[in-house]
Coordinates of C-alpha atoms in Angstrom, one line a residue:
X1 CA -11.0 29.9 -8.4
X2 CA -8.7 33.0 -8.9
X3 CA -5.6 33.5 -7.4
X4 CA -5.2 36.5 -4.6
X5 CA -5.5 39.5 -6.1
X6 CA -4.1 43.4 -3.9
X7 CA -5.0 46.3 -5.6
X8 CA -3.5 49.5 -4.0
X9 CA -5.9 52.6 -4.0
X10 CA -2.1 55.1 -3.9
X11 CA -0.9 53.5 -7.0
X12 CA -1.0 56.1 -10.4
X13 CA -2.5 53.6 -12.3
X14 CA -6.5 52.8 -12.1
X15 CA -8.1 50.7 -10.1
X16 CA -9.5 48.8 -13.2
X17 CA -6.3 48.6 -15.0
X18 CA -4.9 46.9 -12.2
X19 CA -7.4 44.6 -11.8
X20 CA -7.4 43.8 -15.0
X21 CA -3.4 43.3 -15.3
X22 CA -3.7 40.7 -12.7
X23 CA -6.8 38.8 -13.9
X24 CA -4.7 38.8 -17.9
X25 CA -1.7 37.6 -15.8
X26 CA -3.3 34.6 -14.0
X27 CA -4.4 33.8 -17.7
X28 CA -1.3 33.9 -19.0
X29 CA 0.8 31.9 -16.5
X30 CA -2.0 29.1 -16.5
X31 CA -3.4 30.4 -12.6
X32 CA -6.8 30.6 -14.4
X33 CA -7.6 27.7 -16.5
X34 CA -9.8 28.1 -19.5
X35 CA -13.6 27.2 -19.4
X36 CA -13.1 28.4 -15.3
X37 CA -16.2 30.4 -14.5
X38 CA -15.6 34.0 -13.0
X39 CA -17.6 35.2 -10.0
X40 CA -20.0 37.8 -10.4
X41 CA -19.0 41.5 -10.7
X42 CA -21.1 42.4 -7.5
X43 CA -19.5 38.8 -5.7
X44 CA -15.6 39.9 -6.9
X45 CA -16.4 43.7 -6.6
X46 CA -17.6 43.1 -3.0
X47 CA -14.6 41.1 -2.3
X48 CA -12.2 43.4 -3.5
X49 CA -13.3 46.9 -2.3
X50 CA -13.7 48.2 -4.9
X51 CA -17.0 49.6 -6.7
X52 CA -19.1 47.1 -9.0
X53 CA -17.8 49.7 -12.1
X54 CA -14.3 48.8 -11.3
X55 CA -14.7 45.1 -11.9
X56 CA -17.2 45.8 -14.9
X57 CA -14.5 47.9 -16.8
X58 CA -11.8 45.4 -16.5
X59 CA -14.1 42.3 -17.3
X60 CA -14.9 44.5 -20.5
X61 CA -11.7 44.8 -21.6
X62 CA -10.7 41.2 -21.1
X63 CA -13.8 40.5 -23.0
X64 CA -12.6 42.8 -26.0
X65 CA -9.7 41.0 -26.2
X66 CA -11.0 37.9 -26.1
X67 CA -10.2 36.3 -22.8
X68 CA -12.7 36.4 -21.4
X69 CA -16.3 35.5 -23.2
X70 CA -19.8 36.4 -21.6
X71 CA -22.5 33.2 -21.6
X72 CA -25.9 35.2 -21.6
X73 CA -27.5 33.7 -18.0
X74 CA -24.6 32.0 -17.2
X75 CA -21.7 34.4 -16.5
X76 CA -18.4 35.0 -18.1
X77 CA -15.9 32.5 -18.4
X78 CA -11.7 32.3 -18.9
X79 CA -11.9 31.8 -23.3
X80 CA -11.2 28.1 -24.1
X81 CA -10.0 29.9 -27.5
X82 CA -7.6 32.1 -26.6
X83 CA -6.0 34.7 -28.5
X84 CA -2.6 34.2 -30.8
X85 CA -1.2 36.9 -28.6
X86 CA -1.8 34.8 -25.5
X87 CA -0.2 31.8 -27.1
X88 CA 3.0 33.9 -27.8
X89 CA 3.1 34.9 -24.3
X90 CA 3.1 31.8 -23.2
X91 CA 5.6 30.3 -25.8
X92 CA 8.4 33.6 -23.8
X93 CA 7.5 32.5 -20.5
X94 CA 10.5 31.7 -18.4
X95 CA 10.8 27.8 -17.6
X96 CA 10.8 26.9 -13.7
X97 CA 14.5 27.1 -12.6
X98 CA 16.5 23.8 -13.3
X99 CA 18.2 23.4 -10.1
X100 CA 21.9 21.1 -10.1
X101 CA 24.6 20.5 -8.0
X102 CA 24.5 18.3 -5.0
X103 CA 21.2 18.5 -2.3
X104 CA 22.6 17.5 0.8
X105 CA 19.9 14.8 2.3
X106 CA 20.2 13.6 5.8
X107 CA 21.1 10.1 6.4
X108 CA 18.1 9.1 7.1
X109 CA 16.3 11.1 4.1
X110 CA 19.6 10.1 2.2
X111 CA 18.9 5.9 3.1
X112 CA 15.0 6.9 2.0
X113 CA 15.6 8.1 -1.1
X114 CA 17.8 5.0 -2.0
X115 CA 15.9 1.7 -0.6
X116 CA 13.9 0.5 -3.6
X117 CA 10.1 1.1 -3.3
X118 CA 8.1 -1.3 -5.2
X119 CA 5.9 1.0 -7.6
X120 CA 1.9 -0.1 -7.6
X121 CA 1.2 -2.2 -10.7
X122 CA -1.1 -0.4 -13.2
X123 CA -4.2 -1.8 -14.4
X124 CA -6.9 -4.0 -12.5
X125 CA -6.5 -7.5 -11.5
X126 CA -5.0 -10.1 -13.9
X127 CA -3.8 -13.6 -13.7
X128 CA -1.3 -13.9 -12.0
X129 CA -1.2 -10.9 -10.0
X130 CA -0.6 -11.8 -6.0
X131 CA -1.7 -10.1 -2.9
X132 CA -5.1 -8.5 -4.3
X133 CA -8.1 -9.5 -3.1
X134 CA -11.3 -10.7 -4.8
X135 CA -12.4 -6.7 -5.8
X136 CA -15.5 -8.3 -7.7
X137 CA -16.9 -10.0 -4.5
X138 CA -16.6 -7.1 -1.8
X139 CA -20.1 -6.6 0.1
X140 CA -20.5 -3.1 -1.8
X141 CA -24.1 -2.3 -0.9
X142 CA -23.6 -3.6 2.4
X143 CA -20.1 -0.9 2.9
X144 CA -22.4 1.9 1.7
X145 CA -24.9 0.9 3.6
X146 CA -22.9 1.3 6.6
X147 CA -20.8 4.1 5.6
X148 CA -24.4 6.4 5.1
X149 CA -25.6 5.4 8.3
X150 CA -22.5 6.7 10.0
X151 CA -22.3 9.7 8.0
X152 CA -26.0 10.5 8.8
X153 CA -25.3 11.0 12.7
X154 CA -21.1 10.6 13.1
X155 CA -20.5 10.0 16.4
X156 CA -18.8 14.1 17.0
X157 CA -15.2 12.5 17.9
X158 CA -14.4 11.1 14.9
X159 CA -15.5 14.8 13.4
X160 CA -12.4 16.3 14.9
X161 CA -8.9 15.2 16.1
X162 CA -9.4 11.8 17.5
X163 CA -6.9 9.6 19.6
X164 CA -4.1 8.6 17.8
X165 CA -3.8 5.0 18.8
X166 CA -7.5 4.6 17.4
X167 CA -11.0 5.1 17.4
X168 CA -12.2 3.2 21.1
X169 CA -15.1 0.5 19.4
X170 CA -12.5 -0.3 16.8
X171 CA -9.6 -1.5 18.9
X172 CA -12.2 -3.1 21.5
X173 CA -13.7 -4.9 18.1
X174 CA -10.2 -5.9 17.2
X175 CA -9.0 -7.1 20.5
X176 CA -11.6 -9.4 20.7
X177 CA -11.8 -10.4 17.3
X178 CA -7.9 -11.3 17.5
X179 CA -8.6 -13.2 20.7
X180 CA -10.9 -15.3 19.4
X181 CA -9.9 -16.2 15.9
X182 CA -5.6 -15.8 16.3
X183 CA -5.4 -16.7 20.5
X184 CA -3.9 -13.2 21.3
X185 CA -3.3 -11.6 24.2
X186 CA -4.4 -8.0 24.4
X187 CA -6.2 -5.4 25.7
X188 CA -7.8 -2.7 23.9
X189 CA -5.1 -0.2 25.0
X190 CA -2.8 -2.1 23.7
X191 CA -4.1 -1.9 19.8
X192 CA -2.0 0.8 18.1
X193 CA -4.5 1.6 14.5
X194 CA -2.4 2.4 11.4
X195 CA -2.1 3.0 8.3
X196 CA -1.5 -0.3 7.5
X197 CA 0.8 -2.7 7.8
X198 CA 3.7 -0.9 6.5
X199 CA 2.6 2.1 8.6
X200 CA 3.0 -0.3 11.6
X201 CA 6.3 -1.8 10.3
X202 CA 8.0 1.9 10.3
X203 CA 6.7 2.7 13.5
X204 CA 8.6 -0.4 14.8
X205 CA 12.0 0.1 13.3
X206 CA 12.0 4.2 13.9
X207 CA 10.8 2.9 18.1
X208 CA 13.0 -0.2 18.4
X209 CA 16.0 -0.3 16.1
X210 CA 19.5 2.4 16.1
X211 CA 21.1 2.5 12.8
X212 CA 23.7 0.0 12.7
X213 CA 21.2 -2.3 14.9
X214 CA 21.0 -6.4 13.4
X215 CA 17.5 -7.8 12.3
X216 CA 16.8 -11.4 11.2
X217 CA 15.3 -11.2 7.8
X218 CA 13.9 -14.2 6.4
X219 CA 15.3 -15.0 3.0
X220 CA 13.3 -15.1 1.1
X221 CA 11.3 -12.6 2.5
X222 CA 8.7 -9.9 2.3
X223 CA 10.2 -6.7 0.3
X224 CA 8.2 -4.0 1.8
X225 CA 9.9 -5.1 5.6
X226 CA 13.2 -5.2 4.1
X227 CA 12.9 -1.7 2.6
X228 CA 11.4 0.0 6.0
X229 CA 14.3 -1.8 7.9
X230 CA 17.0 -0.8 5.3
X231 CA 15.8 3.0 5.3
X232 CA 15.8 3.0 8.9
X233 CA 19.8 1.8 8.9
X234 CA 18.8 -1.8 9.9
X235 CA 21.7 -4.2 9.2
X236 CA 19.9 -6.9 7.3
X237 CA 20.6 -10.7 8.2
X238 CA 19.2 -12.8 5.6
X239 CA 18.3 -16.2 7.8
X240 CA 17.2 -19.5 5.8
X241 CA 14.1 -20.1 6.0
X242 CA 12.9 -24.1 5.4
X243 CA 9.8 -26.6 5.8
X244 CA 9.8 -25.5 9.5
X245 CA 9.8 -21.6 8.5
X246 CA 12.9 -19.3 9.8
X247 CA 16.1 -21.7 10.8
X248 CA 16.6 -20.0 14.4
X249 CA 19.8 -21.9 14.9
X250 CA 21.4 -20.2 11.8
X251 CA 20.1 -16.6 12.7
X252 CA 22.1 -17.2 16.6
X253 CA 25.1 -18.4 14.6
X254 CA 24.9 -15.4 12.0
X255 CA 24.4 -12.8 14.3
X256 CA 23.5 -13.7 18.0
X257 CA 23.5 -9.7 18.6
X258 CA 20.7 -9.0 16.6
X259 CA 18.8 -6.3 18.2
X260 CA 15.2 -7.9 16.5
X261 CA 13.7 -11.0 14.0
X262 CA 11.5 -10.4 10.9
X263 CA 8.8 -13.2 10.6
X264 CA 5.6 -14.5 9.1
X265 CA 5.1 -17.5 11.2
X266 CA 1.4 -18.4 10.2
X267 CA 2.2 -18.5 6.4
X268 CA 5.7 -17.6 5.1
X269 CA 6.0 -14.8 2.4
X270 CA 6.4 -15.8 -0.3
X271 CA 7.4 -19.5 0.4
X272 CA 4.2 -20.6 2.3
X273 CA 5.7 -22.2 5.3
X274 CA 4.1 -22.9 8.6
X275 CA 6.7 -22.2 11.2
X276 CA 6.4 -25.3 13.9
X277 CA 5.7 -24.8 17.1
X278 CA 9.5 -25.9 17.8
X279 CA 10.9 -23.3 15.8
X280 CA 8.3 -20.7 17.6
X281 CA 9.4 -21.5 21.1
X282 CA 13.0 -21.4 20.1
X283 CA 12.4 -18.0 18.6
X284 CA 10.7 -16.2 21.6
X285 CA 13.4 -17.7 23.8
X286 CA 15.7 -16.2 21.9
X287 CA 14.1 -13.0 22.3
X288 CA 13.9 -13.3 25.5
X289 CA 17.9 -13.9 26.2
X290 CA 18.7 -11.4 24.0
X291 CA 15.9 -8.9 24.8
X292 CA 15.6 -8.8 21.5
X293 CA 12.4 -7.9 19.5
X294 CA 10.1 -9.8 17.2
X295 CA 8.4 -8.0 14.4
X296 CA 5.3 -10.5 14.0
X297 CA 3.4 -10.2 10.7
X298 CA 0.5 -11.7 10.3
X299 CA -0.6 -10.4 7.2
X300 CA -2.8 -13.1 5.6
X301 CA -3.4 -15.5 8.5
X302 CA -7.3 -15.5 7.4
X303 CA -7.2 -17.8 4.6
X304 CA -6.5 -21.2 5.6
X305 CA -8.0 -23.9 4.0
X306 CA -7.2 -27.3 6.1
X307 CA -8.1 -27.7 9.7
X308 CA -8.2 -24.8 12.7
X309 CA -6.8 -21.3 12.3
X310 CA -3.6 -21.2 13.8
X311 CA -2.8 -19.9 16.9
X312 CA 0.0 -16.3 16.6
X313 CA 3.3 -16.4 17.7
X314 CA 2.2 -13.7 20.5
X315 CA -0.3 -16.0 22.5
X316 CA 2.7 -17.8 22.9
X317 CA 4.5 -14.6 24.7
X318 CA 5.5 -14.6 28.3
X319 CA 8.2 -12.2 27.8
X320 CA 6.4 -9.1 25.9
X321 CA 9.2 -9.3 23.2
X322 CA 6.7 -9.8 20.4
X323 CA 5.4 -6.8 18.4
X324 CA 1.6 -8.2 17.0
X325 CA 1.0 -6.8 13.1
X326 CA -2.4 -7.0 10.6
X327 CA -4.0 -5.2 8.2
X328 CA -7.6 -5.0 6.8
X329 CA -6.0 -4.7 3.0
X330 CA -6.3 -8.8 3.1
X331 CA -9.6 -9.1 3.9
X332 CA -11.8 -5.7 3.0
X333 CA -9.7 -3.4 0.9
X334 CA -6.2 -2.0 0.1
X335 CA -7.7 1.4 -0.4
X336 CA -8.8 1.3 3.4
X337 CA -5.3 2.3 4.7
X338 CA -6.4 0.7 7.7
X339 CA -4.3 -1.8 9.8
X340 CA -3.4 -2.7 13.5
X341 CA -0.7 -3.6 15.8
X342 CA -0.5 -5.1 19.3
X343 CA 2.2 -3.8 21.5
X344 CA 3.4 -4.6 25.1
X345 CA 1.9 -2.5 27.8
X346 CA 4.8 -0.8 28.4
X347 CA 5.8 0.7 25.3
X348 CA 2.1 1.6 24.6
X349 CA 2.6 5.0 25.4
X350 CA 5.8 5.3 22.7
X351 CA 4.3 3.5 19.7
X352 CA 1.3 6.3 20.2
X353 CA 3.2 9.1 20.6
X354 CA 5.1 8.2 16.9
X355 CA 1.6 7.9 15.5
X356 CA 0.5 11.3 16.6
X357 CA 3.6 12.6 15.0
X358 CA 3.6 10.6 12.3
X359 CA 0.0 11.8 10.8
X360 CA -2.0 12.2 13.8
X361 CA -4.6 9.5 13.7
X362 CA -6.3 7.2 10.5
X363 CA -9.3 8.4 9.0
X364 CA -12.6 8.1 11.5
X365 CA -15.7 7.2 9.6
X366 CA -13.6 4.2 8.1
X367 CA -12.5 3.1 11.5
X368 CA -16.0 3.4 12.4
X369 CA -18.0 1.6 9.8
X370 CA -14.7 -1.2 10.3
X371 CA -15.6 -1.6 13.5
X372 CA -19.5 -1.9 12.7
X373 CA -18.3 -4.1 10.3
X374 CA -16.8 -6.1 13.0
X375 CA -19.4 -6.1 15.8
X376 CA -22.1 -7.2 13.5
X377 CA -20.8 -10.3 12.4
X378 CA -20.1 -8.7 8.7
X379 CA -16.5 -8.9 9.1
X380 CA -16.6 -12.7 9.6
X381 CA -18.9 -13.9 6.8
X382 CA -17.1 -11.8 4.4
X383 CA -13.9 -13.7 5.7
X384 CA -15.8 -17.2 5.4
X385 CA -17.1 -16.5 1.9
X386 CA -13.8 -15.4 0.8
X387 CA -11.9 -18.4 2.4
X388 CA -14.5 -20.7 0.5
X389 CA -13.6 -18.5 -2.9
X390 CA -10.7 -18.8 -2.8
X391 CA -10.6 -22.7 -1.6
X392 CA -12.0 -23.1 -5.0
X393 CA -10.0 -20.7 -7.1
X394 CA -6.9 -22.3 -5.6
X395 CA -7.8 -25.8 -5.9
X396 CA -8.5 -24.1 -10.1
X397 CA -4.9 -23.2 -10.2
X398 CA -3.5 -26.1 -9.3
X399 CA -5.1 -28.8 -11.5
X400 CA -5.3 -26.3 -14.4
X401 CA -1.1 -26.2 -13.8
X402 CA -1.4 -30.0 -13.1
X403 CA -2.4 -30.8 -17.1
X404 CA -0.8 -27.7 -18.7
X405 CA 2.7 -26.8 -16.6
X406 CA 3.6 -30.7 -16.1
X407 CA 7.2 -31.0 -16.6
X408 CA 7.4 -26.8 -16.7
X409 CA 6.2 -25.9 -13.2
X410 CA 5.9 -28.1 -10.2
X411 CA 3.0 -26.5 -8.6
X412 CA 1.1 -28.0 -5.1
X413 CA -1.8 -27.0 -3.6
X414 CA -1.3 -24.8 -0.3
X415 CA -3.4 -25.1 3.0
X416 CA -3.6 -21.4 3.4
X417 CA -2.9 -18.0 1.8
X418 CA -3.3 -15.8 -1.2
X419 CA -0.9 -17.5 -3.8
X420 CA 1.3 -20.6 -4.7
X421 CA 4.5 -20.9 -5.9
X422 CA 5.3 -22.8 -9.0
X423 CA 8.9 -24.1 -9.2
X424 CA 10.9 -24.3 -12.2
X425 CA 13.5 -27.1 -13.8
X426 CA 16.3 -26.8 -12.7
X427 CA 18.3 -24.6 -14.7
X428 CA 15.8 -22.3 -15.9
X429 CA 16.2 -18.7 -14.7
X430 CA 13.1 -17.3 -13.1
X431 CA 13.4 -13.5 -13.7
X432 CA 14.0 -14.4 -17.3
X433 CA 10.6 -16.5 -17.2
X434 CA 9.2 -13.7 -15.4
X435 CA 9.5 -11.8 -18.2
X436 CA 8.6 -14.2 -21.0
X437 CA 5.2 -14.6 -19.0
X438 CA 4.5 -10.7 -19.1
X439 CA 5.0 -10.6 -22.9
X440 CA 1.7 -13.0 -22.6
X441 CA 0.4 -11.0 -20.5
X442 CA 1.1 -12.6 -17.5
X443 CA 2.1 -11.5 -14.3
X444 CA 4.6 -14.1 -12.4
X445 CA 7.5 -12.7 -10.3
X446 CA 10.3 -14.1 -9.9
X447 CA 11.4 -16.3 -6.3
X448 CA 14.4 -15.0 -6.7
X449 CA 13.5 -11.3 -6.3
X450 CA 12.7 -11.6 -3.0
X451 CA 15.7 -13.2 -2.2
X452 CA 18.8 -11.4 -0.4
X453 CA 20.9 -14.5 -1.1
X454 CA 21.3 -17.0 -4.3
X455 CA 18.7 -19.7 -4.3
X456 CA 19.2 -23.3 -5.7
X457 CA 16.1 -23.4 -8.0
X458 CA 13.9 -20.3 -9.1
X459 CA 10.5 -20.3 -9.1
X460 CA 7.2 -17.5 -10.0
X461 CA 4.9 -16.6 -7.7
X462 CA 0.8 -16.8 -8.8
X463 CA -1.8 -15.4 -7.4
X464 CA -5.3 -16.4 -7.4
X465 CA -7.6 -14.4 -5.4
X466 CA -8.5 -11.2 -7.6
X467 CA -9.2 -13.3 -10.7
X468 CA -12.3 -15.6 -11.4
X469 CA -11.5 -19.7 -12.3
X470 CA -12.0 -18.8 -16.3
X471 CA -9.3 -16.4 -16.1
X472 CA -7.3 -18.7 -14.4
X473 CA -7.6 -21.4 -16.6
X474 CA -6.7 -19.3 -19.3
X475 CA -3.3 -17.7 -17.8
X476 CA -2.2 -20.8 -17.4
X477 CA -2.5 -21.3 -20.8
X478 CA -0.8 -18.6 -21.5
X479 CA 1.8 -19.6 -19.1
X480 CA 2.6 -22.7 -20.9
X481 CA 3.1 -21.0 -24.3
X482 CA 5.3 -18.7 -22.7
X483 CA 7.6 -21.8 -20.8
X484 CA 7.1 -24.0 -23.6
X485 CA 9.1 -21.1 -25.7
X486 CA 11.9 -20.9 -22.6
X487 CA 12.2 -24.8 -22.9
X488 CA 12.6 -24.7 -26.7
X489 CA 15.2 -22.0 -26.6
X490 CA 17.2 -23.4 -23.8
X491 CA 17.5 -26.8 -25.9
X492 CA 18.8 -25.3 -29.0
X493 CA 21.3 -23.5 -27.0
X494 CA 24.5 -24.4 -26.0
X495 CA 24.8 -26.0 -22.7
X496 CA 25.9 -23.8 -19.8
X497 CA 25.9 -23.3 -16.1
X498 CA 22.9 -21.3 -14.7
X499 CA 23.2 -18.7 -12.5
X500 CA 20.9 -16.3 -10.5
X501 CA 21.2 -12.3 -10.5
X502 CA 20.1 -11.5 -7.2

């Protein structure tokens, strides 16, 4: 590719020289890269208006200079050698302008460019990285299977500018799918197709929530909500949560007035709490009084290892106060960019309208082979083979921990989800064990960072589902070598209070 070139037929100098100014320009600044192929005399000639001698005279004297080189049956090409003179050129060219001084933002763009944005980790899966799936067991052949049969007659809307809330078979799949595995309530209009789950979660707060407005956050809690309610000028309420999941009865003494609740009823991020059916009542009756909204994310509610699937917080309903959100980067693939949200009837027509403007619609043929996925019964023995994977690598992690982390990290098996936590002695700071596990190589994060309050006792957070039971076995290894360091060092310390930097 060359950049636009305008020659002007009433300018003194020639045609040629022109040309060939422009084309030793685009060199120079780096517009033309070296090695890039040059069309054809005729081809540029053509383009240009010009005659075919015009192009031939300034390709000749590129060529004598050497920046150009001719490839006898293959065409002439930018030099990958260029000239000393070229090089000195370059070394005079002006920087880009370093611009200072204060950039007004808005407030909004202003509370964007502030929230903290967890940056994606580098490298493939490792012990004990949380949150990834099992990469190494995704149906491949089957996905491209599917994705060439849909590409070999695409059904002509998804070829175009589709419906924002979604493509039709997809929501219908989903609707369905939710209502038989999770006991929503929903309708096909009401499925809102996003860009995932944090897609969904901006929608939310940008729809529901003034600045200034009071959410329930559980604490600990999931970062990525607290940062889309922060940038949208949510006032954060950190709310306890315990063995019964979010303590409703210290949100309503907190902040009675809050405007909506944050929660992951089926399994709590990161603790792993089941929220009771008590605590789920109180919470939609809440709502209800306060016409208050709750922002319901199921995220991982797949994986459950002991007895039935539980039922969502939004079967439980009557009111309409509960905003329903999932995403396929559990279950297929993060790269998908594909999740889902159910939405009361009424504010159907809003929550669409913010996804056309946000960025139109989600990619087509992936909603389309998703909801083949779906309808063929695909989707659901992927979900059983992975729930029996990672039953066993789990079950790894735990009695691995069990013989080498006794006495360093009290670890229990969990009936559902995509990690465990492993508390530490008390006493023993868990961002600095954090780190002493990545100098093994180990990815553990810290409890604490996901706290908006102190906690009593830190504790790391281990994932198991994106690495096989050998590599499992041997971060925990590794784990103990780092703790077993941490121990040593705190006992030839001096004896001090802990504290926790959150």
């Amino acid at each position: 590719m060359i950049p636009p070139i305008t020659l002007d037929n009433h300018a003194p100098t020639p045609l040629y020289q022109q040309l060939y100014d422009d084309l030793r320009e685009a060199i120079l600044r780096g517009q033309i890269r070296a090695g890039t192929r040059l069309p054809a005399t005729r081809t540029l000639a053509a383009e240009l208006l010009v005659s075919r001698n015009t192009v031939v005279n300034a390709f000749d004297q590129l060529l004598a200079e050497g920046y150009l080189e001719g490839r006898v049956g293959d065409g002439t090409y930018v030099s990958r050698a260029l000239p000393e003179e070229v090089l000195q050129v370059r070394a005079h060219a002006p920087d880009a302008p370093q611009l200072r001084g204060n950039r007004a933002l808005s407030k909004r763009g202003a509370l964007l460019a502030t929230t903290p944005v967890r940056v994606p980790r580098r490298g493939g899966a490792r012990a004990f990285r949380h949150g990834l799936v099992a990469l190494d067991a995704f149906p491949y052949e089957e996905w491209a299977r599917l994705t060439a049969r849909m590409w070999r007659a695409p059904p002509p809307e998804l070829l175009g500018y589709s419906d924002p809330a979604g493509y039709r078979p997809l929501r219908e799949a989903i609707a369905a799918y939710l209502g038989a595995a999770r006991g929503v309530r929903c309708t096909a209009e009401q499925v809102v197709i996003t860009a995932g789950s944090q897609q969904a979660l901006d929608l939310a707060a940008r729809i529901l929530l003034d600045p200034g407005d009071a959410v329930w956050m559980e604490d600990p809690g999931y970062l990525g909500a607290k940062g889309v309610l922060h940038s949208a000028g949510a006032r954060l309420v950190p709310v306890r949560v315990d063995h019964e999941g979010l303590s409703i009865a210290e949100g309503a003494a907190r902040c009675p007035e809050a405007r909506a609740a944050y929660v992951t009823p089926s399994h709590q991020y990161p603790l792993g709490v089941t929220m009771s059916l008590a605590r789920r009542l109180a919470l939609l009756e809440w709502a209800k009084n306060s016409s208050a909204w709750i922002l319901e994310d199921d995220y991982d509610s797949e994986y459950r290892y002991v007895g039935r699937p539980l039922a969502a917080l939004q079967g439980l309903d009557q009111a309409g106060r509960v905003i329903y959100i999932g995403t396929f980067s559990k279950v297929l693939l993060p790269a998908l960019r594909l999740g889902y949200m159910i939405v009361p009837p009424d504010l159907v027509d809003a929550f669409v309208n913010a996804r056309a403007l946000s960025d139109r619609h989600a990619p087509g043929i992936e909603q389309a082979v998703v909801a083949e996925c779906i309808t063929s019964g695909q989707f659901g023995r992927h979900i059983r083979q992975m729930r029996t994977l990672y039953a066993e690598r789990q079950a790894a992690l735990a009695e691995a921990a069990r013989h080498a982390l006794g006495g360093l990290l009290d670890i229990a098996p969990a009936e559902a989800g995509m990690h465990l936590v492993g508390w530490l002695t008390d006493g023993m700071d868990d961002r600095a064990a954090s780190i002493q596990a990545a100098e093994h190589g180990i990815e553990a994060l810290p409890l604490s960072a996901y706290a908006m309050e102190p906690m009593a006792r830190g504790g790391l957070l281990l994932g198991y589902t994106s690495v096989d039971v050998p590599e499992i076995r041997a971060g925990v290894r590794q784990l103990a070598h780092a703790l077993h360091g941490m121990h040593k060092e705190k006992r030839a310390a001096p004896s001090q209070e802990g504290s926790y930097d959150n």
